[in-house]
Short mmCIF file of C-alpha atoms and ligand atoms in Angstrom, two decimals:
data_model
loop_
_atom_site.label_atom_id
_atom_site.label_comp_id
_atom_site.label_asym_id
_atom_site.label_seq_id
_atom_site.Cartn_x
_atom_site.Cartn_y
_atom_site.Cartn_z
CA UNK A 1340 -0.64 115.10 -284.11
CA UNK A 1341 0.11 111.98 -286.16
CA UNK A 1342 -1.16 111.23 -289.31
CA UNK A 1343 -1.26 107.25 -289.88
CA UNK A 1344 -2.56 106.81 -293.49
CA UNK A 1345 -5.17 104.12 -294.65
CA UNK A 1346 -2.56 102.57 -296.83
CA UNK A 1347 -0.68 101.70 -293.50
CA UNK A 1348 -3.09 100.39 -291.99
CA UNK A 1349 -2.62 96.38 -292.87
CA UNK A 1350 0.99 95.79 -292.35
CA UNK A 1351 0.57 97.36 -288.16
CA UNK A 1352 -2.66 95.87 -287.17
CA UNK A 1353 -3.51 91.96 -286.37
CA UNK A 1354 -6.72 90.51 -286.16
CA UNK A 1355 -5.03 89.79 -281.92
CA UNK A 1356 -4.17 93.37 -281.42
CA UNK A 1357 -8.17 94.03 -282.43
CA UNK A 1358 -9.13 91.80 -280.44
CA UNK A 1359 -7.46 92.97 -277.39
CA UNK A 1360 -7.92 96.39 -277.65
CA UNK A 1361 -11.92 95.93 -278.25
CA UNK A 1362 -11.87 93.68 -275.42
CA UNK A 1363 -10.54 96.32 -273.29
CA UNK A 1364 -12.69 99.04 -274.28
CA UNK A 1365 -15.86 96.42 -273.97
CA UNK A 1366 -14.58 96.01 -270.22
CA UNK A 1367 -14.59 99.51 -269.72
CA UNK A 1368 -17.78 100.20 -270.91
CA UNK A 1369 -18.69 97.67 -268.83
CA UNK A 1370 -17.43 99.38 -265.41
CA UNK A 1371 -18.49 103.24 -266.64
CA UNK A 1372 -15.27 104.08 -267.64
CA UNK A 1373 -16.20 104.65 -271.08
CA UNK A 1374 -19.15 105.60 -272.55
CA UNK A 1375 -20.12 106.47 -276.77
CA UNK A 1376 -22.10 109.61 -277.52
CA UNK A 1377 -25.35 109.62 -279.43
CA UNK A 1378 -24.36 108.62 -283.00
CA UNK A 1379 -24.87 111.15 -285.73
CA UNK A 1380 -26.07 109.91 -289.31
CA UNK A 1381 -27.44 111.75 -292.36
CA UNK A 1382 -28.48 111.07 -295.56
CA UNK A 1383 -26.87 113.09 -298.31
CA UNK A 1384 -28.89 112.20 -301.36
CA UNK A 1385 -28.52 110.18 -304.28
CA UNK A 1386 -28.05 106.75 -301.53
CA UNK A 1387 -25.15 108.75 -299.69
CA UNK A 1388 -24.54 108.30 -296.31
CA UNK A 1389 -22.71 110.23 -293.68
CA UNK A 1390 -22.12 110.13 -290.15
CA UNK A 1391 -20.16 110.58 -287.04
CA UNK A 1392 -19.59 107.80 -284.14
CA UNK A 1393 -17.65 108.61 -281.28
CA UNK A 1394 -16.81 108.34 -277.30
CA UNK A 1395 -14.93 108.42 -274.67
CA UNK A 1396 -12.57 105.93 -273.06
CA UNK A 1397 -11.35 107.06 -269.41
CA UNK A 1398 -9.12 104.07 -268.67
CA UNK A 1399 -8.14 104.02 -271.87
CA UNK A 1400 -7.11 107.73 -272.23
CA UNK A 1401 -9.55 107.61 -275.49
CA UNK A 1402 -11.35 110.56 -277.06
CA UNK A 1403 -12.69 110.85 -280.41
CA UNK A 1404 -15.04 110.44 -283.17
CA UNK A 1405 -15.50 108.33 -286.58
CA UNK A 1406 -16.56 110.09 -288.98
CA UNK A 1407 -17.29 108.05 -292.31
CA UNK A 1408 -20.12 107.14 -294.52
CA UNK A 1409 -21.29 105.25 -297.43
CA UNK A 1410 -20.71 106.83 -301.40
CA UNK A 1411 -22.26 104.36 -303.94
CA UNK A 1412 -20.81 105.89 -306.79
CA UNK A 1413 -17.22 105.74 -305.61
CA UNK A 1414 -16.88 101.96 -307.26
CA UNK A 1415 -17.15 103.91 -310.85
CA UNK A 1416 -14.21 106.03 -309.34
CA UNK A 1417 -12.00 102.98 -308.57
CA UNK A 1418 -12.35 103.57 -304.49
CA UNK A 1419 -14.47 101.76 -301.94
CA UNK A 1420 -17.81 102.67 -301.27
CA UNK A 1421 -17.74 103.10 -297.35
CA UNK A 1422 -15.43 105.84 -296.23
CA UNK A 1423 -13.90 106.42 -292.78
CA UNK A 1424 -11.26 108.51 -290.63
CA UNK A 1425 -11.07 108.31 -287.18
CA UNK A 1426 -9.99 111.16 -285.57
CA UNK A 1427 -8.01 111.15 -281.72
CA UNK A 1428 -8.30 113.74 -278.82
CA UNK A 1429 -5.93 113.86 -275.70
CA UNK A 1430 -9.38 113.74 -273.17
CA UNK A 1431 -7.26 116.54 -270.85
CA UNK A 1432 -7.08 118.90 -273.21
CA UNK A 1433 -8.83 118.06 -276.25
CA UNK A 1434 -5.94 118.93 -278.45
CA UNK A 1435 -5.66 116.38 -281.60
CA UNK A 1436 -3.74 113.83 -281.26
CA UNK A 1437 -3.89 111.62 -284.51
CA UNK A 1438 -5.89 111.25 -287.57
CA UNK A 1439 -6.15 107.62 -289.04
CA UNK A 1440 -7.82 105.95 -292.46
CA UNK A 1441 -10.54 103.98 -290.70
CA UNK A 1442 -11.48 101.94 -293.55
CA UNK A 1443 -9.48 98.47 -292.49
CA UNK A 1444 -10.14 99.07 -289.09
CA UNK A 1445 -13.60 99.04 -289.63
CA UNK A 1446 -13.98 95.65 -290.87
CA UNK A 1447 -11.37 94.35 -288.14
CA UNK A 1448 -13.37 95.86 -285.04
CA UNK A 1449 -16.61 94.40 -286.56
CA UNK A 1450 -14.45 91.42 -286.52
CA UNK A 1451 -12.98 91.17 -283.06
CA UNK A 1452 -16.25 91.72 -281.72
CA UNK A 1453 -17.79 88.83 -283.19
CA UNK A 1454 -14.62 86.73 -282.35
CA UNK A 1455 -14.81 87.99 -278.73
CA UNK A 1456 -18.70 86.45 -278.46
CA UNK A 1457 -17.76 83.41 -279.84
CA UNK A 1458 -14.30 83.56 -277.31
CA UNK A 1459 -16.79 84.08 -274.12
CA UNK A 1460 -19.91 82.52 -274.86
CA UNK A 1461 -19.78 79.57 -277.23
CA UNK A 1462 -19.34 75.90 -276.67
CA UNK A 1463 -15.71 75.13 -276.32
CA UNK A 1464 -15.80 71.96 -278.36
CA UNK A 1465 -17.82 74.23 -281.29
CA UNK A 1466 -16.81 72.62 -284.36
CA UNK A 1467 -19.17 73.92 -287.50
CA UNK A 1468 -19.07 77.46 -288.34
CA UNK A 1469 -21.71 78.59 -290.02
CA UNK A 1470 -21.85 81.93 -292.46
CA UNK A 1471 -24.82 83.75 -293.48
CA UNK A 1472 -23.35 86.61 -295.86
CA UNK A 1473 -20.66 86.71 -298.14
CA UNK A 1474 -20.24 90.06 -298.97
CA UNK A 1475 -16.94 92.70 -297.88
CA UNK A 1476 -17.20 92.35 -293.76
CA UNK A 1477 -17.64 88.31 -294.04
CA UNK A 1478 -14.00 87.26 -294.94
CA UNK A 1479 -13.03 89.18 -291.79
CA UNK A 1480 -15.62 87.93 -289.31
CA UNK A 1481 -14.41 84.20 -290.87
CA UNK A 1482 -10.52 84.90 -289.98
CA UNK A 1483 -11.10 86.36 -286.85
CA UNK A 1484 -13.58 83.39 -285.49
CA UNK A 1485 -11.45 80.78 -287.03
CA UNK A 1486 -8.84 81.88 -284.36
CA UNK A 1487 -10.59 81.56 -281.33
CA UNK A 1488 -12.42 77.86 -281.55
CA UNK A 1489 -10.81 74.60 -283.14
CA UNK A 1490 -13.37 74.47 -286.57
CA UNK A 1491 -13.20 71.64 -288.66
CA UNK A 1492 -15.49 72.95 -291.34
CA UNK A 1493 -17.33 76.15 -292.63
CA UNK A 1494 -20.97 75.49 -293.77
CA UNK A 1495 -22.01 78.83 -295.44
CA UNK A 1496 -25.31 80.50 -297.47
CA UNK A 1497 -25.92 83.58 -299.08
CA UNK A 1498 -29.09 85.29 -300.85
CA UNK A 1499 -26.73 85.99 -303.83
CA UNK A 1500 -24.81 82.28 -304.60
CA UNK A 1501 -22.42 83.85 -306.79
CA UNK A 1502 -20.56 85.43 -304.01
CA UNK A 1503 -20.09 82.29 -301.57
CA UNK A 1504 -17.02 81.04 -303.70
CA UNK A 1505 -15.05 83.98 -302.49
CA UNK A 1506 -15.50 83.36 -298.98
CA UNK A 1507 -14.72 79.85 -299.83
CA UNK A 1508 -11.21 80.87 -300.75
CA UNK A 1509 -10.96 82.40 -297.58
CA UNK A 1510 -11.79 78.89 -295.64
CA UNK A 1511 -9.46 77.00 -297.67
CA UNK A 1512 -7.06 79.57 -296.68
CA UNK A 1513 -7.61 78.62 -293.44
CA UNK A 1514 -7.40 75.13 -294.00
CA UNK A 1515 -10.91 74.63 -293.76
CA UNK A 1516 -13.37 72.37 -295.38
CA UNK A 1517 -16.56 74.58 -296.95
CA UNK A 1518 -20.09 74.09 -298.11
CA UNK A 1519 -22.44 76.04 -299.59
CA UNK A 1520 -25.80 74.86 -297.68
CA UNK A 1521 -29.55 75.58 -297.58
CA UNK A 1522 -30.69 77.87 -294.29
CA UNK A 1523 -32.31 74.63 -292.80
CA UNK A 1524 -29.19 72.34 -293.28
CA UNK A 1525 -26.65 75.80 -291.90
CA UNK A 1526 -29.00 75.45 -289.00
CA UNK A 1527 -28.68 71.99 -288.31
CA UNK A 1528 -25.49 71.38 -288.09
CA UNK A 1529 -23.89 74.79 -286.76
CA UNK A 1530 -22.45 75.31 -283.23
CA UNK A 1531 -21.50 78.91 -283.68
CA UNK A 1532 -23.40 80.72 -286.66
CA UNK A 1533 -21.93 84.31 -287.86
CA UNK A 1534 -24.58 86.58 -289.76
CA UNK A 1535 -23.23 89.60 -291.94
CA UNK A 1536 -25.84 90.66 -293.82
CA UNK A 1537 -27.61 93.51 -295.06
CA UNK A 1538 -30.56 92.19 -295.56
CA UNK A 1539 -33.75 94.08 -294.68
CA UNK A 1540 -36.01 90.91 -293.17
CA UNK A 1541 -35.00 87.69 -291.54
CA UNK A 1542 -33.68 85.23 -293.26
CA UNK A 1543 -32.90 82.58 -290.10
CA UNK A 1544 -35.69 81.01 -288.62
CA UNK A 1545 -35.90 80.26 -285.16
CA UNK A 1546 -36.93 76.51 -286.12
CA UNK A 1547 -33.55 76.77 -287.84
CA UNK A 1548 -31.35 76.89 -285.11
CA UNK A 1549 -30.96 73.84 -282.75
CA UNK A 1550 -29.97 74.10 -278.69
CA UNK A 1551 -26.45 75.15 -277.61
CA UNK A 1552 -25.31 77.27 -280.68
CA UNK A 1553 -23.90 80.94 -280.26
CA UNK A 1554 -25.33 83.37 -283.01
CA UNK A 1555 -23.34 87.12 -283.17
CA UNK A 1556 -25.18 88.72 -285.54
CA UNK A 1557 -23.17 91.63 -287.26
CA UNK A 1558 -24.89 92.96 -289.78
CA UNK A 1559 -28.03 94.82 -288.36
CA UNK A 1560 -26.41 98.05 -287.68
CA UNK A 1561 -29.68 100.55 -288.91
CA UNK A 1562 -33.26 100.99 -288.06
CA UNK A 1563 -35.03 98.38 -290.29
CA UNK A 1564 -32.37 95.96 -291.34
CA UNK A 1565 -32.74 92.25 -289.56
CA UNK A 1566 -31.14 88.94 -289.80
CA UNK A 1567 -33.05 86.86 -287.61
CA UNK A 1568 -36.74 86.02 -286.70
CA UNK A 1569 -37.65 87.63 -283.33
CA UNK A 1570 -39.06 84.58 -281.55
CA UNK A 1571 -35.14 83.41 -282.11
CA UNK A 1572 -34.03 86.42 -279.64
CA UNK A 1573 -37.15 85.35 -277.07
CA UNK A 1574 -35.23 82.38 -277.02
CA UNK A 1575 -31.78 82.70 -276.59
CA UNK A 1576 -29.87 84.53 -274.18
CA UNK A 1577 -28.99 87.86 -275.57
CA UNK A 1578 -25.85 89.93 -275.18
CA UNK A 1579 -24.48 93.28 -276.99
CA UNK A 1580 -21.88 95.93 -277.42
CA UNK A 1581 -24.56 98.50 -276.11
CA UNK A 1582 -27.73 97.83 -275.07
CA UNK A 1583 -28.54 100.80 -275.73
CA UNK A 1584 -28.06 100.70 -279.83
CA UNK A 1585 -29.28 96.81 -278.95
CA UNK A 1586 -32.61 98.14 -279.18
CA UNK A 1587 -32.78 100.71 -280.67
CA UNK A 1588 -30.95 99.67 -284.24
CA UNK A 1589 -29.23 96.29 -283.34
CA UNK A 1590 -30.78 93.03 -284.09
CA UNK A 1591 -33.23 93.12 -280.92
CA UNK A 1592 -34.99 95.96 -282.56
CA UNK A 1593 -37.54 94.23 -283.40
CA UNK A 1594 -38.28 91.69 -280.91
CA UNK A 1595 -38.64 94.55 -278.59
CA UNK A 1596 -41.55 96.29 -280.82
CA UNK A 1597 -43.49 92.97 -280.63
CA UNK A 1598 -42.68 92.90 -276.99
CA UNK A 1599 -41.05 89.58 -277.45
CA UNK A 1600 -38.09 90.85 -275.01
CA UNK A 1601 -37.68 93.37 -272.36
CA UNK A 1602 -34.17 95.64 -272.41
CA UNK A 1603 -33.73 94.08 -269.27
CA UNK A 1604 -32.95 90.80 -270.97
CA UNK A 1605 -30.05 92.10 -272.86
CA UNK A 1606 -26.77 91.85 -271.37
CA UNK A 1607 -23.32 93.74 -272.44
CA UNK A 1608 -20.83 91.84 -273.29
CA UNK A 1609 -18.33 93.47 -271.70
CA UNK A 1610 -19.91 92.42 -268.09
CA UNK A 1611 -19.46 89.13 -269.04
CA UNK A 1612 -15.43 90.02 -269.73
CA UNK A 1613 -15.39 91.90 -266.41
CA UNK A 1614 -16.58 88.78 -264.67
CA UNK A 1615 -20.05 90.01 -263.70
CA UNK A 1616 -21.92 87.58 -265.55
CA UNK A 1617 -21.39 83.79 -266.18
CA UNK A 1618 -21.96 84.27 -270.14
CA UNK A 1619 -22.98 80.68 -271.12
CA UNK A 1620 -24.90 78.57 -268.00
CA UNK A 1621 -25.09 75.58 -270.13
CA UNK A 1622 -24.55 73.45 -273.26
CA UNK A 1623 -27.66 73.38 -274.15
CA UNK A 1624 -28.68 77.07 -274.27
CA UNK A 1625 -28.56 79.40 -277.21
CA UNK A 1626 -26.43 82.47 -277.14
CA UNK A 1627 -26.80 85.39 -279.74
CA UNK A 1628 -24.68 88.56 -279.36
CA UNK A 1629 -26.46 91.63 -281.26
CA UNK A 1630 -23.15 93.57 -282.54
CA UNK A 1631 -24.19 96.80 -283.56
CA UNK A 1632 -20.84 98.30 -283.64
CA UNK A 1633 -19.89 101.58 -281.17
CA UNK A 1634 -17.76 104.18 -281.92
CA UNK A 1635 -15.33 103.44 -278.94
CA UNK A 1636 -14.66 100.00 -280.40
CA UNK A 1637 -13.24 102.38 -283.71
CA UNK A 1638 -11.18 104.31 -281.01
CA UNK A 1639 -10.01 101.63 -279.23
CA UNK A 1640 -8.44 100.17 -282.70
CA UNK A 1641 -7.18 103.45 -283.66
CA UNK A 1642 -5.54 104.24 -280.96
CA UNK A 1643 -3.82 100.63 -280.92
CA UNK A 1644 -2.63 101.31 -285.00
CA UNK A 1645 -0.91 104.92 -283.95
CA UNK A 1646 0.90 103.06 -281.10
CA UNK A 1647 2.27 100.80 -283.69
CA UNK A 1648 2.83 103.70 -286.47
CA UNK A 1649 4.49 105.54 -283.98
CA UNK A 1650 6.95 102.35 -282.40
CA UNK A 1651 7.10 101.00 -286.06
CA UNK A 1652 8.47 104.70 -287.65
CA UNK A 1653 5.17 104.70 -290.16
CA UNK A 1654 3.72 107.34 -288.50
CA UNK A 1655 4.04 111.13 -290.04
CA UNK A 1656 3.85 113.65 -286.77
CA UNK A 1657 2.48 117.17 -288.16
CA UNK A 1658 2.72 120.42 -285.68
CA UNK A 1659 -0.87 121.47 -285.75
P1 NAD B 773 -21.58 93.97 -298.66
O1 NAD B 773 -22.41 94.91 -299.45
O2 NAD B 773 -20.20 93.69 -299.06
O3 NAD B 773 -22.36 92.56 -298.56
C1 NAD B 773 -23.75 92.52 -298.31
C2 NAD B 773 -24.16 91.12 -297.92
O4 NAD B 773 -25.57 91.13 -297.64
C3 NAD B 773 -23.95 90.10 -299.03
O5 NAD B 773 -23.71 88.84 -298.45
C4 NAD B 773 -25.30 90.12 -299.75
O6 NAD B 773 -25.53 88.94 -300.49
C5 NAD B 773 -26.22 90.21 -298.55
N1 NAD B 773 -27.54 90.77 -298.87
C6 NAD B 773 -27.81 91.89 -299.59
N2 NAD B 773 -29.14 92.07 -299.64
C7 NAD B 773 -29.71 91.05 -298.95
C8 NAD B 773 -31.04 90.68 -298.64
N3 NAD B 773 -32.08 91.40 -299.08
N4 NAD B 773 -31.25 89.57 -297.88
C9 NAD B 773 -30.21 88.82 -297.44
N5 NAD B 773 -28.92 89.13 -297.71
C10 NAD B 773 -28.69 90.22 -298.45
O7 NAD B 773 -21.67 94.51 -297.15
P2 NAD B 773 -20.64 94.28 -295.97
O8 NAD B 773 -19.63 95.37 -295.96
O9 NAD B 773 -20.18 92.87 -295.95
O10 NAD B 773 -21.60 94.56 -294.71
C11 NAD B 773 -22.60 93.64 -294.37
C12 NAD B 773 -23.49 94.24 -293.29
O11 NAD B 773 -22.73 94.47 -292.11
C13 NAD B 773 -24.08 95.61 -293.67
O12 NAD B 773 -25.42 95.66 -293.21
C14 NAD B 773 -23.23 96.59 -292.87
O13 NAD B 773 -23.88 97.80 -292.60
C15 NAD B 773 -22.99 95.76 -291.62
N6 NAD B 773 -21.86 96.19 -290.79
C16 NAD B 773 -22.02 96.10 -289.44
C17 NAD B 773 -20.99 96.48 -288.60
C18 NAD B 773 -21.16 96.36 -287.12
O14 NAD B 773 -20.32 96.87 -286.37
N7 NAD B 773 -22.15 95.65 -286.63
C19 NAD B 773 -19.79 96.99 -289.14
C20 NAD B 773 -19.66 97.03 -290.54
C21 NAD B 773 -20.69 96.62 -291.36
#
């Protein structure tokens, strides 16, 4: 098997080979060629966090699990709180194939999937990005959307202010004008809105959000976090990674326990890739994609980085 260490990770991957290969294993979730397992996630005491994601990918030869969690104290220790690995299978024989730090790629799936929402289903003149969150995952969701639509400016607001001028850097970076902004004014005058957040009620109001933007919402990932008001979901129309996770710990949790929404009014993404649905009917409708992250998407990325490793001379093959 091949060992392709964290540390690696940055100088082989692009936010465009994350995109593809999420793309890909979107589509094949789409036509039942791939499918994730039930996710596994414990709590280990003292706020740690542990759990297992994984899946399988027919067409893309795919099998394998993430297994990572969340270690609060590990700042004190001088490494990063969330910890992953992702772990390959050949899906003949279930021999292991790699093992690869899934920290980096972790933040660039999240990423890719965002970008690909905004890619298929928002206006293609969108020119106002707007950011609600500035914490670890934001930077990446603002690099990777900033390459799929022409922005001329970043309009941004956090519950913590002290941590917008970070992400700030990150537009100017990009050559992008940015603005910290009140909820109401982020709402006015977005066309595509990002939120990465781990807040635990709504903070955007569906009175907030005018006709024709695209929302992805990233950061409701667990039972009981939210981003958005429900009524917001009732009226938009709503696409996912999995529906699946969609309602049970994505964003639409909660507009389906007030009955706002059916599951029936939640479409995967990756049928709109496929061709099977039109995505976006019209200018004026609003689109929100409820990313709730799937372990194939972690597979898919993997499996692109030990191709690279392995072409590149970076990866170390063990006989195991
Ligand atoms: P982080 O800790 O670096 O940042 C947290 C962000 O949430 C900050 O902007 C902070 O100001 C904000 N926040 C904290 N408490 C809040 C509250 N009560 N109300 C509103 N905002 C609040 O975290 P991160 O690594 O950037 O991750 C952000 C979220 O994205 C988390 O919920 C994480 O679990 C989720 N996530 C989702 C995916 C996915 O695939 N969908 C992948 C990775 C992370």
């Amino acid at each position: 098997m091949y060992v392709v260490p964290e540390k690696e990770i940055a100088s082989l991957i692009t936010d465009d080979a994350a995109f593809k290969a999420v793309e890909a294993v979107f589509a094949s979730m789409a036509r039942g060629d791939a499918y994730n397992f039930p996710v596994v996630r414990e709590a280990l005491g003292e706020g740690r966090q542990y759990g297992f994601k994984s899946g399988l990918d027919r067409a893309g030869a795919n099998l394998g699990v993430k297994a990572g969690g969340y270690f609060p104290g590990n700042a004190d220790k001088g490494i990063t709180n969330h910890q992953s690995t992702v772990y390959l299978f050949d899906p003949e024989t279930g021999r292991p194939t790699a093992m690869v730090g899934g920290n980096l790629l972790t933040a660039l799936r999240t990423a890719a999937a965002s970008a690909i929402s905004i890619d298929r289903l928002a206006r293609k003149g969108a020119k106002v990005l707007g950011m609600v969150g500035a914490g670890h995952q934001a930077a990446f969701q603002l690099r990777a959307a900033a390459k799929v639509r022409n922005f001329d400016r970043v309009v941004a607001w956090n519950l913590h202010p002290d941590m917008l001028p970070t992400l700030g850097k990150v537009a100017t970076e990009l050559g992008l004008p940015f603005e910290a902004v009140s909820l109401e004014g982020l709402g006015a005058q977005s066309d595509v809105i990002i939120t990465i957040t781990s807040s635990p009620a709504a903070s955007l109001m569906d009175a907030h959000i005018r006709a024709g933007t695209h929302l992805a919402c990233m950061g409701t990932d667990t039972i009981g976090k939210q981003e958005v008001e429900p009524a917001l979901l009732a009226r938009a129309s709503i696409f996912t990674d999995e529906v699946a996770q969609s309602i049970t710990l994505g964003e639409a949790q909660h507009a389906i326990a007030q009955g706002l929404i059916k599951e029936s009014d939640i479409t995967a993404l990756g049928e709109v890739i496929e061709g099977t649905h039109p995505g976006r009917k019209s200018d004026d409708e609003i689109t929100l994609f409820d990313g709730t992250g799937v372990g194939l998407q972690d597979l898919a990325v993997a499996a692109a980085a030990v191709d690279l490793a392995v072409s590149k001379g970076v990866a170390t093959y063990v006989d195991f």
